[in-house]
Structures are given as C-alpha cells and as structure tokens.
PDB file of C-alpha atoms in Angstrom:
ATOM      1  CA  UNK D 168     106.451  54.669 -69.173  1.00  0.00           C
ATOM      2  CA  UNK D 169     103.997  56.661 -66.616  1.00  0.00           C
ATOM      3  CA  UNK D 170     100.982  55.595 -69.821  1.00  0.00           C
ATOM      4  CA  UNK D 171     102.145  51.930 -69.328  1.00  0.00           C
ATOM      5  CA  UNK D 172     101.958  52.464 -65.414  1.00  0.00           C
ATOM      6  CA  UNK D 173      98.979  54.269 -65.618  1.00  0.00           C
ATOM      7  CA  UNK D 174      97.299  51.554 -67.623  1.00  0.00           C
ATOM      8  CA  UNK D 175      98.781  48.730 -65.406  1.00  0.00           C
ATOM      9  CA  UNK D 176      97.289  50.380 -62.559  1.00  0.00           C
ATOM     10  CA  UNK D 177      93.964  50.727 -64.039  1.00  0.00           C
ATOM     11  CA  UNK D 178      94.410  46.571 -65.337  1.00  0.00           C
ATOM     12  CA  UNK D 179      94.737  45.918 -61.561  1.00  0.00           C
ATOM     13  CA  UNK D 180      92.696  48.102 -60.673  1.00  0.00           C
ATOM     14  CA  UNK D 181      89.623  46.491 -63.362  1.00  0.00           C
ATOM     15  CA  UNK D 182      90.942  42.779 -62.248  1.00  0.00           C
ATOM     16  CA  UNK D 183      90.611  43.450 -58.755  1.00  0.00           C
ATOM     17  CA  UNK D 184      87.194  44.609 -59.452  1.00  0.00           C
ATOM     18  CA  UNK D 185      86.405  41.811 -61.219  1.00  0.00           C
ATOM     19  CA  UNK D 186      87.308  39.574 -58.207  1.00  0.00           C
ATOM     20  CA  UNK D 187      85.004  41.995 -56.109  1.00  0.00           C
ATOM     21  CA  UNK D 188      82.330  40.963 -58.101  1.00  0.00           C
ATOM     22  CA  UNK D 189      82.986  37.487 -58.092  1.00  0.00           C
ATOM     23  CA  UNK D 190      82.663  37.192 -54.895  1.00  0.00           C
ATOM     24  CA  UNK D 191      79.772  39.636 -54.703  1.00  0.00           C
ATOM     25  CA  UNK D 192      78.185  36.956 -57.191  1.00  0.00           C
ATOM     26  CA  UNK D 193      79.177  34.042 -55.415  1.00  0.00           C
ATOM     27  CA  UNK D 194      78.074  35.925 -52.043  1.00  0.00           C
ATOM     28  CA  UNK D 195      74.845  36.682 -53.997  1.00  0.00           C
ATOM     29  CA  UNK D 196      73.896  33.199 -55.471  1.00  0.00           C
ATOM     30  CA  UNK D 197      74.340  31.465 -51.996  1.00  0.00           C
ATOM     31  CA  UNK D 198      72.232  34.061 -50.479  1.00  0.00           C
ATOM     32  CA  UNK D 199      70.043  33.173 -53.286  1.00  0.00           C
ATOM     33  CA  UNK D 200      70.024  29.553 -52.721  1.00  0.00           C
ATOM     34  CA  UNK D 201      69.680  30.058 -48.997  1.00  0.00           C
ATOM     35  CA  UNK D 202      66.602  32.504 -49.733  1.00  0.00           C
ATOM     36  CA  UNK D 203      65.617  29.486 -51.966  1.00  0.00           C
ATOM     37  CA  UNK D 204      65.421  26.610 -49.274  1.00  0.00           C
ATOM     38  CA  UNK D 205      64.751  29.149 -46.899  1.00  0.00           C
ATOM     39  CA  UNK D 206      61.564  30.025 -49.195  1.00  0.00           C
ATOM     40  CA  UNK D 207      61.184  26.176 -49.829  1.00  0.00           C
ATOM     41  CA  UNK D 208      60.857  25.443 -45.812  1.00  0.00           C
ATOM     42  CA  UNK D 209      58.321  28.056 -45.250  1.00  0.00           C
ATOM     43  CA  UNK D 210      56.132  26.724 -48.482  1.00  0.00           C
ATOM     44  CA  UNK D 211      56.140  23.901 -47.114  1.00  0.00           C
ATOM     45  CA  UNK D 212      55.365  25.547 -43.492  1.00  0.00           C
ATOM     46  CA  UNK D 213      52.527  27.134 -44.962  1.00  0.00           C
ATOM     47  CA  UNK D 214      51.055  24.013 -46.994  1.00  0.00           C
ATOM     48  CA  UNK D 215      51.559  22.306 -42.837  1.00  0.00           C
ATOM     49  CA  UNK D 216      49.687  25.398 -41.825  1.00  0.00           C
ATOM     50  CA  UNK D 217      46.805  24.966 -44.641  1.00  0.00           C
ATOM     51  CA  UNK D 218      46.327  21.529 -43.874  1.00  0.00           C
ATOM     52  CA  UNK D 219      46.120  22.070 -39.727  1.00  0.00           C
ATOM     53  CA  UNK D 220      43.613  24.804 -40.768  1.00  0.00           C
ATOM     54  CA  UNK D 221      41.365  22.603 -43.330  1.00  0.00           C
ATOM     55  CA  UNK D 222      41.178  20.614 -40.266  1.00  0.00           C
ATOM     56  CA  UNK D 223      40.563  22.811 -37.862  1.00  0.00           C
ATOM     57  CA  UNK D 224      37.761  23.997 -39.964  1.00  0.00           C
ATOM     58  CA  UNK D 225      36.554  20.593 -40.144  1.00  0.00           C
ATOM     59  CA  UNK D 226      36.824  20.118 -36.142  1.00  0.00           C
ATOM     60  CA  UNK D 227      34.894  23.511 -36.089  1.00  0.00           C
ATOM     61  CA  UNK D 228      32.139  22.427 -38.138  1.00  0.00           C
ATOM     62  CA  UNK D 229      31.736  19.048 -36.090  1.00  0.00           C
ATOM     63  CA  UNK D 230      31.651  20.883 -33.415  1.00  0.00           C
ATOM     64  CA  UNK D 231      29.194  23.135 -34.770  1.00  0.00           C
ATOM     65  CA  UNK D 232      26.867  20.451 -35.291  1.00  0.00           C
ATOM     66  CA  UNK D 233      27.730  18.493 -31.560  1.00  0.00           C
ATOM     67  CA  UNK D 234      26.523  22.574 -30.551  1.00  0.00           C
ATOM     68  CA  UNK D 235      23.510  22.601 -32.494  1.00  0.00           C
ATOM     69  CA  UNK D 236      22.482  19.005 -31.673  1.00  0.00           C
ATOM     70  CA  UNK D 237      23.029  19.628 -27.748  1.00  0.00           C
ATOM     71  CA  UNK D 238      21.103  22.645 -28.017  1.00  0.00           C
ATOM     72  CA  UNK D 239      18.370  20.987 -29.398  1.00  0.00           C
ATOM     73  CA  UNK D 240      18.415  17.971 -26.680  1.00  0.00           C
ATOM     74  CA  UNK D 241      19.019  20.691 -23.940  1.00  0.00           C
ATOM     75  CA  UNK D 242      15.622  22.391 -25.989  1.00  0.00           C
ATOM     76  CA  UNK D 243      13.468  18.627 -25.313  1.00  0.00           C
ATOM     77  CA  UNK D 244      14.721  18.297 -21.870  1.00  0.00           C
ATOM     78  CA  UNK D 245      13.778  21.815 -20.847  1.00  0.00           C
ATOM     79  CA  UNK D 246      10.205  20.963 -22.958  1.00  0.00           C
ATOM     80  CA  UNK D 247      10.247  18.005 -21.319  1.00  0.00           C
ATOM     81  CA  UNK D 248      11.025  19.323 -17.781  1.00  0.00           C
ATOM     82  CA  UNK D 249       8.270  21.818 -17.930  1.00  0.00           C
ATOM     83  CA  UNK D 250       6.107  19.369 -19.423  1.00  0.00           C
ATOM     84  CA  UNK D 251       6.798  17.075 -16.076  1.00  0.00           C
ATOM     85  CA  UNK D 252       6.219  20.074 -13.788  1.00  0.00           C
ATOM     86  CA  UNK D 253       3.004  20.564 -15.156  1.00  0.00           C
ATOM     87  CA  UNK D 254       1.652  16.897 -15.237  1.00  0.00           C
ATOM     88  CA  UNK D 255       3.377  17.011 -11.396  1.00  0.00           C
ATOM     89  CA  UNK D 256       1.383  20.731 -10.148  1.00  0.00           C
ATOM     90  CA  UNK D 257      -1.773  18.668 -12.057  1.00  0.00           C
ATOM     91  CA  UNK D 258      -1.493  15.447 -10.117  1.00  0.00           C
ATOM     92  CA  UNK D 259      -1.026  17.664  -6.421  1.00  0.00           C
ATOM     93  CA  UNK D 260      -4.184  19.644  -7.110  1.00  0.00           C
ATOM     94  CA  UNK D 261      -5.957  16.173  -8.396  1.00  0.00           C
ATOM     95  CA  UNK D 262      -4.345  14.818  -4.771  1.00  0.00           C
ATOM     96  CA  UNK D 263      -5.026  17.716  -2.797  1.00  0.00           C
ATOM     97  CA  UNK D 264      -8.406  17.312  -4.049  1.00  0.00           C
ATOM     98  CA  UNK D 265      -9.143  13.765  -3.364  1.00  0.00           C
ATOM     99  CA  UNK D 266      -7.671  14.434   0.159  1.00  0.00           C
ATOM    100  CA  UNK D 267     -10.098  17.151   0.802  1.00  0.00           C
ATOM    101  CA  UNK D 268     -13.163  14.798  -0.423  1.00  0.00           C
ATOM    102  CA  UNK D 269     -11.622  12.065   1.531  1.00  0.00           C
ATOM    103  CA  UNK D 270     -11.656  14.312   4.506  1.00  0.00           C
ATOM    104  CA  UNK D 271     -14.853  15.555   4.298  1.00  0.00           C
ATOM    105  CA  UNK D 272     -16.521  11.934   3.887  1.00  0.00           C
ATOM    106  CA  UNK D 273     -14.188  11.082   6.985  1.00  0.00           C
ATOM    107  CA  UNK D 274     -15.691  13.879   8.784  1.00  0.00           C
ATOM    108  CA  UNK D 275     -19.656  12.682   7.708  1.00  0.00           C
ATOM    109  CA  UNK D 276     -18.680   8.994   8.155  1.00  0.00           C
ATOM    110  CA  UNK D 277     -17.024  10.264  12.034  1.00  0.00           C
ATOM    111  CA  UNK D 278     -21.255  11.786  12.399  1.00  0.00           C
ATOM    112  CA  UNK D 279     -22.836   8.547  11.517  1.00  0.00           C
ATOM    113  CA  UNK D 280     -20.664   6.880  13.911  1.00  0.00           C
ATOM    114  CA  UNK D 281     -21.903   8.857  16.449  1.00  0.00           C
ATOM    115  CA  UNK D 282     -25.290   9.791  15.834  1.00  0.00           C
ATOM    116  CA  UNK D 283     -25.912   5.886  13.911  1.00  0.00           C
ATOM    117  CA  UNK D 284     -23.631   2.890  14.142  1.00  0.00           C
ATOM    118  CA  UNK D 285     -22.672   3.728  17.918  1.00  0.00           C
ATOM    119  CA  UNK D 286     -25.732   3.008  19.256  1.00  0.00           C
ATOM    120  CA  UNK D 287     -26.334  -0.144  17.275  1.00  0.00           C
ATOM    121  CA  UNK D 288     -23.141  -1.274  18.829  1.00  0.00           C
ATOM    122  CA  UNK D 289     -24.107  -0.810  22.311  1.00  0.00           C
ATOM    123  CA  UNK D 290     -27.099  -2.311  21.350  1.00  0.00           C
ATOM    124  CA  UNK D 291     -25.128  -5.219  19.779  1.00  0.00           C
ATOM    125  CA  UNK D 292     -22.899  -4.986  23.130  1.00  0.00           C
ATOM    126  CA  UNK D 293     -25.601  -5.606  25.059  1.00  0.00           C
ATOM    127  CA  UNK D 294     -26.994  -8.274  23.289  1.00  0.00           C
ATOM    128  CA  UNK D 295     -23.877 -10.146  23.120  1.00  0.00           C
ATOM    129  CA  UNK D 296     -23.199 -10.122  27.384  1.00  0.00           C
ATOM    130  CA  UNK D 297     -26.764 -11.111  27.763  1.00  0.00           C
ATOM    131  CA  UNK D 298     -26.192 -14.048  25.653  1.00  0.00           C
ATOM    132  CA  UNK D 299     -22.882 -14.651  27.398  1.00  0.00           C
ATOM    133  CA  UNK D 300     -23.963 -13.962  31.022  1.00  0.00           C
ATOM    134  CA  UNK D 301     -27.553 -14.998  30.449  1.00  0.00           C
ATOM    135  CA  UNK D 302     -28.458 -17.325  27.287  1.00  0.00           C
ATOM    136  CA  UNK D 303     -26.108 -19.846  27.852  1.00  0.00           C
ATOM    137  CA  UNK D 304     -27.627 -20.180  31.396  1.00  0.00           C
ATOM    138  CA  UNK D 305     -30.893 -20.421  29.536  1.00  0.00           C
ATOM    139  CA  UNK D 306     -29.705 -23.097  26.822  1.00  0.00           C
ATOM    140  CA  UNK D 307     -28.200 -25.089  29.186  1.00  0.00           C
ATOM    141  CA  UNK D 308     -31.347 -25.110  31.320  1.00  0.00           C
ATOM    142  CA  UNK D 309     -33.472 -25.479  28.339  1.00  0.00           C
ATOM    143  CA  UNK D 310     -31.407 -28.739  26.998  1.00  0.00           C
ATOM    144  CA  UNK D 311     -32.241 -30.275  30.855  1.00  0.00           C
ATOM    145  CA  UNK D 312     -35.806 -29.725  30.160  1.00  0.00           C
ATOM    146  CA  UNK D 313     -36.055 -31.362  26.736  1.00  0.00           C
ATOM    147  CA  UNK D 314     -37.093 -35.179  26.872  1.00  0.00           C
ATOM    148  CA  UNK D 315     -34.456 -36.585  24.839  1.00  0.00           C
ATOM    149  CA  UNK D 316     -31.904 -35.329  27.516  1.00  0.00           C
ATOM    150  CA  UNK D 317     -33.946 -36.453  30.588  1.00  0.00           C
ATOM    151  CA  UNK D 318     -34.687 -40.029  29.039  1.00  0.00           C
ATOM    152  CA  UNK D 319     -30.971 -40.564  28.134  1.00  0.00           C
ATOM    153  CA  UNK D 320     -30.013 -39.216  31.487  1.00  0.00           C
ATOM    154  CA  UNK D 321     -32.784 -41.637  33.365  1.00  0.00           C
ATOM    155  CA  UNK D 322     -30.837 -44.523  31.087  1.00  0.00           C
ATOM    156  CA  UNK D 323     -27.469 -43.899  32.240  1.00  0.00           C
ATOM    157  CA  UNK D 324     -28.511 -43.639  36.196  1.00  0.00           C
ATOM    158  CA  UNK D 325     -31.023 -46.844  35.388  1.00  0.00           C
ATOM    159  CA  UNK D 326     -27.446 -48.346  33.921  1.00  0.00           C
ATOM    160  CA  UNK D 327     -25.478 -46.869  36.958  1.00  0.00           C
ATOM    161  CA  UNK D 328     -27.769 -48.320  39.544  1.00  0.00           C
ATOM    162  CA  UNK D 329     -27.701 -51.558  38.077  1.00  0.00           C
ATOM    163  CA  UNK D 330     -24.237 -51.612  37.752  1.00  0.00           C
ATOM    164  CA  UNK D 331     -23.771 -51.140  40.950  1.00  0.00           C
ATOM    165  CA  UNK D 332     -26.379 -53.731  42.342  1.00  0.00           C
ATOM    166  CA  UNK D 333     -24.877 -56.005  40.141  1.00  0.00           C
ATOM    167  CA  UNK D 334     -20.807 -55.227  41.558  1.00  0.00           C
ATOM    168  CA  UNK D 335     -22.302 -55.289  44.984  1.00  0.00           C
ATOM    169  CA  UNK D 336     -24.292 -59.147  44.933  1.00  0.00           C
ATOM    170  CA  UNK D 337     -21.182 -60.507  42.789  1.00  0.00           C
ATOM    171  CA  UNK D 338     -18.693 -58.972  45.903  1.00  0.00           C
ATOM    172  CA  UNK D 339     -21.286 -60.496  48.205  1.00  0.00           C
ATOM    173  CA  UNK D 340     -21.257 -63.567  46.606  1.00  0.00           C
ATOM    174  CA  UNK D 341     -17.642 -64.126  46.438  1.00  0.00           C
ATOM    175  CA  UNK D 342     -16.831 -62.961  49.894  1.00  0.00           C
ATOM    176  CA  UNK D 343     -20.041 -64.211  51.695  1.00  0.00           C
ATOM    177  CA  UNK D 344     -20.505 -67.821  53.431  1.00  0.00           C
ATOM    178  CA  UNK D 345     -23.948 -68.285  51.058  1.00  0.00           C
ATOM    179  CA  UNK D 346     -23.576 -71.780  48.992  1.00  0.00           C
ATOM    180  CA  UNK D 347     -25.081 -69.885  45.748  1.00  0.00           C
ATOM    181  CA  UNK D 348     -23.484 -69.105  42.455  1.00  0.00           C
ATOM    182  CA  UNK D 349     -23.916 -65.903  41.040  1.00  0.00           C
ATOM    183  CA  UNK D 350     -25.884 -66.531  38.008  1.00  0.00           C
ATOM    184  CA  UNK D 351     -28.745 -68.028  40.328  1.00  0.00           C
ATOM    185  CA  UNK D 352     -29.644 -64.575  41.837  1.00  0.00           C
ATOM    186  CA  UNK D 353     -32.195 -62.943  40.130  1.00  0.00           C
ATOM    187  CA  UNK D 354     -30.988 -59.363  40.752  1.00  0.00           C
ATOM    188  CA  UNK D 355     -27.701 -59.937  39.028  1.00  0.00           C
ATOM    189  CA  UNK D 356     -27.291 -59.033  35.529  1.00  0.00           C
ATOM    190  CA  UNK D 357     -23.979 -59.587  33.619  1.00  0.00           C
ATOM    191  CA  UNK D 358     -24.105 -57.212  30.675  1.00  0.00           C
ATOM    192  CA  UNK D 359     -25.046 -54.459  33.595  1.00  0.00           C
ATOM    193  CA  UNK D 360     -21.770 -52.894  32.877  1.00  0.00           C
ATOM    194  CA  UNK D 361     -21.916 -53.079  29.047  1.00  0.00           C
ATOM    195  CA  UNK D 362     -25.167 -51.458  29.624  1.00  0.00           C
ATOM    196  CA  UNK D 363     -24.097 -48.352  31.386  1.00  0.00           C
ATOM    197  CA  UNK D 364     -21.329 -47.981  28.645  1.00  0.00           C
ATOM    198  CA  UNK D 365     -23.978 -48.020  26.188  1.00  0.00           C
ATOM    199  CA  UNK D 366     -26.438 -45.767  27.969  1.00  0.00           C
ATOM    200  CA  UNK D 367     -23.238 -43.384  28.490  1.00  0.00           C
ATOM    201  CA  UNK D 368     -22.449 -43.089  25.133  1.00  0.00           C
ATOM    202  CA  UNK D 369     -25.760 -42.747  24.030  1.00  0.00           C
ATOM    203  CA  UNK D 370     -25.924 -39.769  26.085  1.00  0.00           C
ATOM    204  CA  UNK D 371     -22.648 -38.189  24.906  1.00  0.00           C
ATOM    205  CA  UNK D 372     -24.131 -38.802  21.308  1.00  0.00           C
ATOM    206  CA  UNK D 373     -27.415 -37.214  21.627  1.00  0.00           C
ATOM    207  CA  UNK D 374     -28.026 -34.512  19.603  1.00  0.00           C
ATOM    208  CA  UNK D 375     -30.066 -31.978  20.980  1.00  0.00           C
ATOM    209  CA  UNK D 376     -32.430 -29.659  18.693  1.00  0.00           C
ATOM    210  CA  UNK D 377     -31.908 -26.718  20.068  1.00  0.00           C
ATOM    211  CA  UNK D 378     -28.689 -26.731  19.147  1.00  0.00           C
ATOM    212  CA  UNK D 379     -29.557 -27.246  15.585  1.00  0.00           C
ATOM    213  CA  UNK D 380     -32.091 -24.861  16.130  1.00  0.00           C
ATOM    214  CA  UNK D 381     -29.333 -21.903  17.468  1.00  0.00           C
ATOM    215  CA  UNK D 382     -27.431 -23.065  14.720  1.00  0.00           C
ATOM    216  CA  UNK D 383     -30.003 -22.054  11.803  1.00  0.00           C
ATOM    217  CA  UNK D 384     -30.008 -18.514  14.100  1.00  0.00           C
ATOM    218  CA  UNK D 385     -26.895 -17.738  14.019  1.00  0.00           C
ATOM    219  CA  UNK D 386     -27.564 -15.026  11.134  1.00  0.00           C
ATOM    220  CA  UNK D 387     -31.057 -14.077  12.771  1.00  0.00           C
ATOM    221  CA  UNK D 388     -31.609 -11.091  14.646  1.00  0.00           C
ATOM    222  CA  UNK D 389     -30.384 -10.714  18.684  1.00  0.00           C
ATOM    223  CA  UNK D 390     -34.381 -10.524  19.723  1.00  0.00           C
ATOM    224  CA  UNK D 391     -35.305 -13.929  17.761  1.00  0.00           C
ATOM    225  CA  UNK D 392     -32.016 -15.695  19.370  1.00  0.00           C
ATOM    226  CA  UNK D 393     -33.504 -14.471  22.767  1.00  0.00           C
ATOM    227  CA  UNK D 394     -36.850 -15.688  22.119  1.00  0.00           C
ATOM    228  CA  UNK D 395     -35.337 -19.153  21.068  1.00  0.00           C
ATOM    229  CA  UNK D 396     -34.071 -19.427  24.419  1.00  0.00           C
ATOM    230  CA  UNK D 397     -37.098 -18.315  26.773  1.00  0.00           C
ATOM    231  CA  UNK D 398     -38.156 -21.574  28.997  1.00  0.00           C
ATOM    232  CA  UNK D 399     -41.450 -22.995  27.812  1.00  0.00           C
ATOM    233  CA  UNK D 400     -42.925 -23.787  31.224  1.00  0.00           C
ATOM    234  CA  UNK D 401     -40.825 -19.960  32.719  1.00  0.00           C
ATOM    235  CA  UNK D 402     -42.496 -17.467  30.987  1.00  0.00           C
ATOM    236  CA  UNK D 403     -45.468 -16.206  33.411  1.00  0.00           C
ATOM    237  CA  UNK D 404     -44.589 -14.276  36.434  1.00  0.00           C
ATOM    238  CA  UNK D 405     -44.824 -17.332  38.704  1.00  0.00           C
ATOM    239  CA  UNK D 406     -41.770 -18.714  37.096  1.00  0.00           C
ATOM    240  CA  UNK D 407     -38.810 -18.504  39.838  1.00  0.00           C
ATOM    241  CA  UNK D 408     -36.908 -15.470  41.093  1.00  0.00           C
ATOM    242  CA  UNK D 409     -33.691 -16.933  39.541  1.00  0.00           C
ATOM    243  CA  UNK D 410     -35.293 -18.010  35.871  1.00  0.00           C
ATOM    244  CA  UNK D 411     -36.752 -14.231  35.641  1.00  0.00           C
ATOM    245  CA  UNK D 412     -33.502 -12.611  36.573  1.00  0.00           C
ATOM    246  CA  UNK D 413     -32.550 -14.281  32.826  1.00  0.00           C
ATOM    247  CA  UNK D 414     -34.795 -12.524  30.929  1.00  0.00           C
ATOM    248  CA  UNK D 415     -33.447  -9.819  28.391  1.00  0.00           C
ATOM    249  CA  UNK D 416     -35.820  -7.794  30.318  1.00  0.00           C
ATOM    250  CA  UNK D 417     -33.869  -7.997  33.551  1.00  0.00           C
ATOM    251  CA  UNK D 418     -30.440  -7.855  31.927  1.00  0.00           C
TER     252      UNK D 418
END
C-alpha cells in the first residue's frame, strides 16, 4: 500500500510537472511569437531606416555638388572681383594722369593768356569803343558827305519848299479877295505834294556804299575798318578840332 502511495505520489508528482511545462511551453511560444513580431517591427524599422539613409546619402551628394558648384561661382566672382579692381586702380592712374596733363596745359594755356591773348584783347577792346564812341561818328559824317545823300537830301527840301509854296498860294487863294483860280498861278504846282512823297522815299531807299563797303569789312582787320572811315577832305592837320579828336590816333 505505501509502493502504491509512493507511486501515486510520484504520478502526481510527473503530471504536475507535465502541466509546468505546458505552460512553460505555452509561456515560451508566445514569448516566441512576441520576439517574432517584435523582430518583424524592427526589420521593418531598419528597412525605414535604410531607405531614410539611401536618401540622405542622396541629399548629401546633391548637396555635395550645390558645394562644389558654389565654390566654383564664389572662385569666378572673387577672379572676377580682382579682375574689376585691377581694370578700376588702371583706369584712376589713366585718370589721374590725364588730370595732371590737363592741368599742366591749363597752367601753359593760363601763360598765354597773360603774356599773348590778353593783350590782343585790350587791343581788340580798344578797337571796338573807338568804333563805338568814334566810327560811327565818322560813318555817319562820311554818309553826309557822299553825293548820293546830299542830292537826295537837296530833292526832298526842293519837294518840301515847294510843297509849301504850293499849300501857302492855294490858302491864299481860297481865303483872299483875288478873282483868280488856282491853276492860273504860275507858282502853283499840284503834284507838289506827291513830289515830296517821292523825293522822301527816295531818300529812305538810298543805299549808301559805304555801307556795303563796311559790310565786305566786317571780317577785315580793326586798322582797315578805321581807314574805311577816315574823311576824304579831314585828313591833313587843317581839318577841324572836332573831326581830329576822331582819329584812332586821338582815341
């Protein structure tokens, strides 16, 4: 009876062994298939993380090459930069040069002024009152003298004069007691007054030669313009006080 115990015991004993490891199995296999998707998760983890690296490494390279390619603009503008400061410290010397030439032919053109051209314009100045104050005095005079001027001058008094005669005998006429027409006096001359217009305008269209005369001088030298206007019948010392006081020589 204490065999048969015994051996029950050690029947128990094996079957509740047996149910250990059952559930030490069971415990096992879902540790197993947690390990499994657990495993599973982090392939697929690592395939995410192969795939963000690939392109990472592609990013890299791009910007590898966007690196190399700014270093080689940042290369030509630097070239180019020193390039520019040359061609600009090249131009200022080329400037500063010109300026000093410029200066220095300032400088000799600031000489002849004085020593040369300033003289020639006081000459010039000179020349040019003495025409003002003098030679227009002179041309003037000289136009009175010429014989066109004085014969269409004696026309238009002639005219005036006989305009006047001929207003005065036709007032007389009208306003006297005499029994006589107008037309019978001798004196009287009806186109009088058409002939002082005529003689008038005659005179304000006569051209005078020395006037053409100053006109082809306009270019000539101040002496010749001078000499153009000396008086014909003024150029001896007897001439008058007034007409040698217009010489060039007295100015």
């Amino acid at each position: 009876v204490a065999q048969v115990a015994h051996r029950e015991q050690r029947i128990q004993a094996r079957e509740s062994e047996i149910k250990n490891l059952e559930v030490l199995l069971e415990t096992e296999a879902g540790m197993k298939r947690a390990a499994e998707e657990k495993s599973a998760g982090l392939i697929q983890e690592l395939e995410k993380m192969r795939a963000q690296f690939l392109e990472l490494q592609v990013g890299n390279e791009r910007l590898s090459q966007q690196v190399d390619a700014l270093q080689h603009q940042v290369f030509g503008e630097e070239t180019l930069k020193a390039a520019f400061e040359d061609y600009k410290r090249q131009q200022d010397q080329m400037v500063e040069q010109r300026c000093t030439k410029m200066d220095a032919r300032l400088d000799a053109m600031s000489i002849d002024f004085d020593e040369e051209l300033y003289p020639h314009m006081l000459t010039a100045i000179a020349c040019r009152r003495w025409v003002i104050g003098h030679g227009l005095c002179l041309a003037t005079m000289k136009c009175a003298e010429s014989l066109e001027m004085k014969q269409a001058f004696a026309d238009v008094v002639s005219a005036g004069i006989a305009k006047g005669m001929s207003k005065g005998l036709k007032h007389g006429v009208e306003h006297g007691h005499a029994q006589r027409t107008i037309e019978s006096l001798e004196a009287y001359d009806p186109e009088a007054e058409a002939k002082f217009s005529a003689a008038l305008q005659s005179l304000k269209d006569l051209k005078l030669p020395l006037l053409d005369q100053l006109e082809g001088l306009k270019d000539a030298p101040m002496d010749v313009i001078m000499t153009s206007l000396y008086l014909e019948d003024d150029t001896g010392d007897d001439a008058p006080q007034f007409i040698r006081d217009l010489r060039p020589g007295s100015s």
